[in-house]
PDB file of C-alpha atoms and ligand atoms in Angstrom:
ATOM      1  CA  UNK A   1     -35.112  14.592  70.197  1.00 40.00           C
ATOM      2  CA  UNK A   2     -35.334  17.913  68.499  1.00 41.00           C
ATOM      3  CA  UNK A   3     -34.554  18.597  64.881  1.00 49.00           C
ATOM      4  CA  UNK A   4     -30.808  18.818  64.529  1.00 49.00           C
ATOM      5  CA  UNK A   5     -30.521  21.826  62.273  1.00 50.00           C
ATOM      6  CA  UNK A   6     -30.574  25.091  64.111  1.00 51.00           C
ATOM      7  CA  UNK A   7     -30.408  23.562  67.517  1.00 66.00           C
ATOM      8  CA  UNK A   8     -27.307  24.025  69.576  1.00 82.00           C
ATOM      9  CA  UNK A   9     -26.522  20.399  70.210  1.00 88.00           C
ATOM     10  CA  UNK A  10     -23.705  19.180  72.448  1.00 93.00           C
ATOM     11  CA  UNK A  11     -21.659  17.943  69.445  1.00 94.00           C
ATOM     12  CA  UNK A  12     -21.973  21.383  67.823  1.00 95.00           C
ATOM     13  CA  UNK A  13     -20.914  23.115  70.995  1.00 95.00           C
ATOM     14  CA  UNK A  14     -17.875  20.858  71.272  1.00 96.00           C
ATOM     15  CA  UNK A  15     -16.774  21.580  67.712  1.00 97.00           C
ATOM     16  CA  UNK A  16     -17.292  25.294  68.236  1.00 96.00           C
ATOM     17  CA  UNK A  17     -15.338  25.383  71.466  1.00 96.00           C
ATOM     18  CA  UNK A  18     -12.394  23.610  69.797  1.00 97.00           C
ATOM     19  CA  UNK A  19     -12.396  26.118  66.935  1.00 97.00           C
ATOM     20  CA  UNK A  20     -12.642  28.968  69.385  1.00 96.00           C
ATOM     21  CA  UNK A  21      -9.783  27.515  71.440  1.00 96.00           C
ATOM     22  CA  UNK A  22      -7.608  27.343  68.319  1.00 97.00           C
ATOM     23  CA  UNK A  23      -8.426  30.952  67.511  1.00 96.00           C
ATOM     24  CA  UNK A  24     -10.546  30.455  64.397  1.00 96.00           C
ATOM     25  CA  UNK A  25     -13.167  33.062  63.566  1.00 94.00           C
ATOM     26  CA  UNK A  26     -16.453  31.585  62.489  1.00 96.00           C
ATOM     27  CA  UNK A  27     -20.158  32.189  62.201  1.00 95.00           C
ATOM     28  CA  UNK A  28     -22.918  29.752  62.966  1.00 93.00           C
ATOM     29  CA  UNK A  29     -26.173  28.732  61.268  1.00 89.00           C
ATOM     30  CA  UNK A  30     -25.847  31.019  58.279  1.00 90.00           C
ATOM     31  CA  UNK A  31     -29.297  31.101  56.780  1.00 91.00           C
ATOM     32  CA  UNK A  32     -28.091  32.533  53.471  1.00 95.00           C
ATOM     33  CA  UNK A  33     -26.115  29.383  52.608  1.00 97.00           C
ATOM     34  CA  UNK A  34     -27.506  26.026  51.432  1.00 96.00           C
ATOM     35  CA  UNK A  35     -28.284  23.748  54.366  1.00 96.00           C
ATOM     36  CA  UNK A  36     -27.820  26.543  56.905  1.00 95.00           C
ATOM     37  CA  UNK A  37     -24.339  25.307  57.829  1.00 96.00           C
ATOM     38  CA  UNK A  38     -23.580  24.848  61.510  1.00 95.00           C
ATOM     39  CA  UNK A  39     -20.148  26.448  61.302  1.00 97.00           C
ATOM     40  CA  UNK A  40     -18.867  28.809  58.604  1.00 98.00           C
ATOM     41  CA  UNK A  41     -15.267  30.028  58.437  1.00 97.00           C
ATOM     42  CA  UNK A  42     -15.577  32.844  55.900  1.00 95.00           C
ATOM     43  CA  UNK A  43     -11.883  33.750  55.756  1.00 94.00           C
ATOM     44  CA  UNK A  44     -10.886  30.181  54.988  1.00 95.00           C
ATOM     45  CA  UNK A  45     -13.962  29.521  52.891  1.00 97.00           C
ATOM     46  CA  UNK A  46     -14.679  26.387  54.853  1.00 98.00           C
ATOM     47  CA  UNK A  47     -17.841  24.942  56.216  1.00 98.00           C
ATOM     48  CA  UNK A  48     -18.466  22.338  58.874  1.00 98.00           C
ATOM     49  CA  UNK A  49     -21.708  20.457  59.279  1.00 97.00           C
ATOM     50  CA  UNK A  50     -22.183  18.732  62.614  1.00 96.00           C
ATOM     51  CA  UNK A  51     -24.696  16.003  61.889  1.00 96.00           C
ATOM     52  CA  UNK A  52     -26.732  13.892  64.237  1.00 95.00           C
ATOM     53  CA  UNK A  53     -26.220  10.247  63.233  1.00 96.00           C
ATOM     54  CA  UNK A  54     -29.896   9.304  63.390  1.00 94.00           C
ATOM     55  CA  UNK A  55     -31.391  12.304  61.586  1.00 94.00           C
ATOM     56  CA  UNK A  56     -28.776  12.437  58.889  1.00 96.00           C
ATOM     57  CA  UNK A  57     -28.515   8.683  58.384  1.00 95.00           C
ATOM     58  CA  UNK A  58     -24.842   8.122  59.159  1.00 96.00           C
ATOM     59  CA  UNK A  59     -24.144   4.940  57.211  1.00 92.00           C
ATOM     60  CA  UNK A  60     -21.039   4.066  59.216  1.00 92.00           C
ATOM     61  CA  UNK A  61     -22.509   3.721  62.697  1.00 94.00           C
ATOM     62  CA  UNK A  62     -25.227   1.812  64.447  1.00 91.00           C
ATOM     63  CA  UNK A  63     -27.260   4.828  65.460  1.00 89.00           C
ATOM     64  CA  UNK A  64     -27.258   6.039  61.873  1.00 89.00           C
ATOM     65  CA  UNK A  65     -28.694   2.872  60.369  1.00 88.00           C
ATOM     66  CA  UNK A  66     -31.146   1.934  63.110  1.00 88.00           C
ATOM     67  CA  UNK A  67     -34.737   2.943  62.416  1.00 86.00           C
ATOM     68  CA  UNK A  68     -37.698   2.998  64.784  1.00 87.00           C
ATOM     69  CA  UNK A  69     -39.831  -0.127  64.382  1.00 87.00           C
ATOM     70  CA  UNK A  70     -43.121   1.757  64.318  1.00 91.00           C
ATOM     71  CA  UNK A  71     -43.865   3.866  61.243  1.00 92.00           C
ATOM     72  CA  UNK A  72     -40.884   2.279  59.527  1.00 89.00           C
ATOM     73  CA  UNK A  73     -41.779   3.645  56.111  1.00 91.00           C
ATOM     74  CA  UNK A  74     -42.230   7.162  57.430  1.00 94.00           C
ATOM     75  CA  UNK A  75     -38.788   7.119  59.040  1.00 93.00           C
ATOM     76  CA  UNK A  76     -37.132   5.547  56.015  1.00 92.00           C
ATOM     77  CA  UNK A  77     -38.540   8.306  53.783  1.00 95.00           C
ATOM     78  CA  UNK A  78     -37.803  11.037  56.262  1.00 94.00           C
ATOM     79  CA  UNK A  79     -34.176  10.109  56.750  1.00 95.00           C
ATOM     80  CA  UNK A  80     -33.424   9.313  53.129  1.00 95.00           C
ATOM     81  CA  UNK A  81     -34.921  12.736  52.352  1.00 97.00           C
ATOM     82  CA  UNK A  82     -32.491  14.329  54.801  1.00 96.00           C
ATOM     83  CA  UNK A  83     -29.544  12.393  53.361  1.00 97.00           C
ATOM     84  CA  UNK A  84     -30.465  13.490  49.830  1.00 98.00           C
ATOM     85  CA  UNK A  85     -30.891  17.109  50.863  1.00 97.00           C
ATOM     86  CA  UNK A  86     -27.541  17.065  52.669  1.00 98.00           C
ATOM     87  CA  UNK A  87     -25.857  15.817  49.498  1.00 98.00           C
ATOM     88  CA  UNK A  88     -27.495  18.491  47.351  1.00 98.00           C
ATOM     89  CA  UNK A  89     -26.457  21.199  49.816  1.00 98.00           C
ATOM     90  CA  UNK A  90     -22.859  19.996  50.026  1.00 98.00           C
ATOM     91  CA  UNK A  91     -22.582  19.907  46.239  1.00 98.00           C
ATOM     92  CA  UNK A  92     -24.042  23.401  45.899  1.00 98.00           C
ATOM     93  CA  UNK A  93     -21.576  24.745  48.448  1.00 98.00           C
ATOM     94  CA  UNK A  94     -18.607  23.041  46.772  1.00 98.00           C
ATOM     95  CA  UNK A  95     -19.639  24.440  43.419  1.00 98.00           C
ATOM     96  CA  UNK A  96     -19.550  27.911  44.993  1.00 97.00           C
ATOM     97  CA  UNK A  97     -15.994  27.333  46.156  1.00 98.00           C
ATOM     98  CA  UNK A  98     -16.523  26.229  49.745  1.00 98.00           C
ATOM     99  CA  UNK A  99     -14.678  23.338  51.293  1.00 98.00           C
ATOM    100  CA  UNK A 100     -17.100  21.232  53.259  1.00 98.00           C
ATOM    101  CA  UNK A 101     -16.514  18.879  56.176  1.00 98.00           C
ATOM    102  CA  UNK A 102     -19.110  16.723  57.870  1.00 98.00           C
ATOM    103  CA  UNK A 103     -18.529  15.857  61.502  1.00 97.00           C
ATOM    104  CA  UNK A 104     -20.745  13.101  62.852  1.00 97.00           C
ATOM    105  CA  UNK A 105     -22.211  13.066  66.320  1.00 96.00           C
ATOM    106  CA  UNK A 106     -20.516   9.712  67.051  1.00 96.00           C
ATOM    107  CA  UNK A 107     -17.133  11.195  66.130  1.00 96.00           C
ATOM    108  CA  UNK A 108     -17.491  13.880  68.773  1.00 96.00           C
ATOM    109  CA  UNK A 109     -17.442  11.114  71.369  1.00 95.00           C
ATOM    110  CA  UNK A 110     -13.839  10.321  70.438  1.00 94.00           C
ATOM    111  CA  UNK A 111     -12.093  13.631  71.108  1.00 92.00           C
ATOM    112  CA  UNK A 112      -8.648  12.559  69.861  1.00 95.00           C
ATOM    113  CA  UNK A 113     -10.049  11.529  66.486  1.00 94.00           C
ATOM    114  CA  UNK A 114     -12.254  14.600  66.320  1.00 97.00           C
ATOM    115  CA  UNK A 115      -9.292  16.881  66.947  1.00 97.00           C
ATOM    116  CA  UNK A 116      -7.181  15.286  64.216  1.00 97.00           C
ATOM    117  CA  UNK A 117     -10.065  15.293  61.741  1.00 98.00           C
ATOM    118  CA  UNK A 118     -10.766  18.967  62.339  1.00 98.00           C
ATOM    119  CA  UNK A 119      -7.111  20.003  62.216  1.00 97.00           C
ATOM    120  CA  UNK A 120      -6.541  18.098  58.987  1.00 98.00           C
ATOM    121  CA  UNK A 121      -9.470  19.923  57.401  1.00 98.00           C
ATOM    122  CA  UNK A 122      -8.556  23.330  58.767  1.00 97.00           C
ATOM    123  CA  UNK A 123      -4.915  23.103  57.729  1.00 94.00           C
ATOM    124  CA  UNK A 124      -5.425  21.681  54.229  1.00 88.00           C
TER     125      UNK A 124
HETATM  126 ZN1  LIG B 201     -22.437   8.057  63.545  1.00 68.12          ZN
END
């Protein structure tokens, strides 16, 4: 499994193709913003992170709370570091006036829910 940030994962591609389909203009992986957000909608001042459940420690799903048995401490530190960094980045973005949405990998496997989550965020 490659590092999630900066890689064009299937969940990212799905989110991007929905946005494209709906006619939203966006940029991807903007290096000049905290956390290098996966999707940036500059006109709407909105940002979408598409997070892998394992790497970003999704607390609400099995994949997000399961850790490898070997090197348990390493993984615990690694993932809690990612979770902390994600929080810091989201806060920094919100302070600068961005609206931030996190889409989890597991959510992209339920297209109907994904669609309503994205539309709610985009239309708010
Ligand atoms: Zn998840």
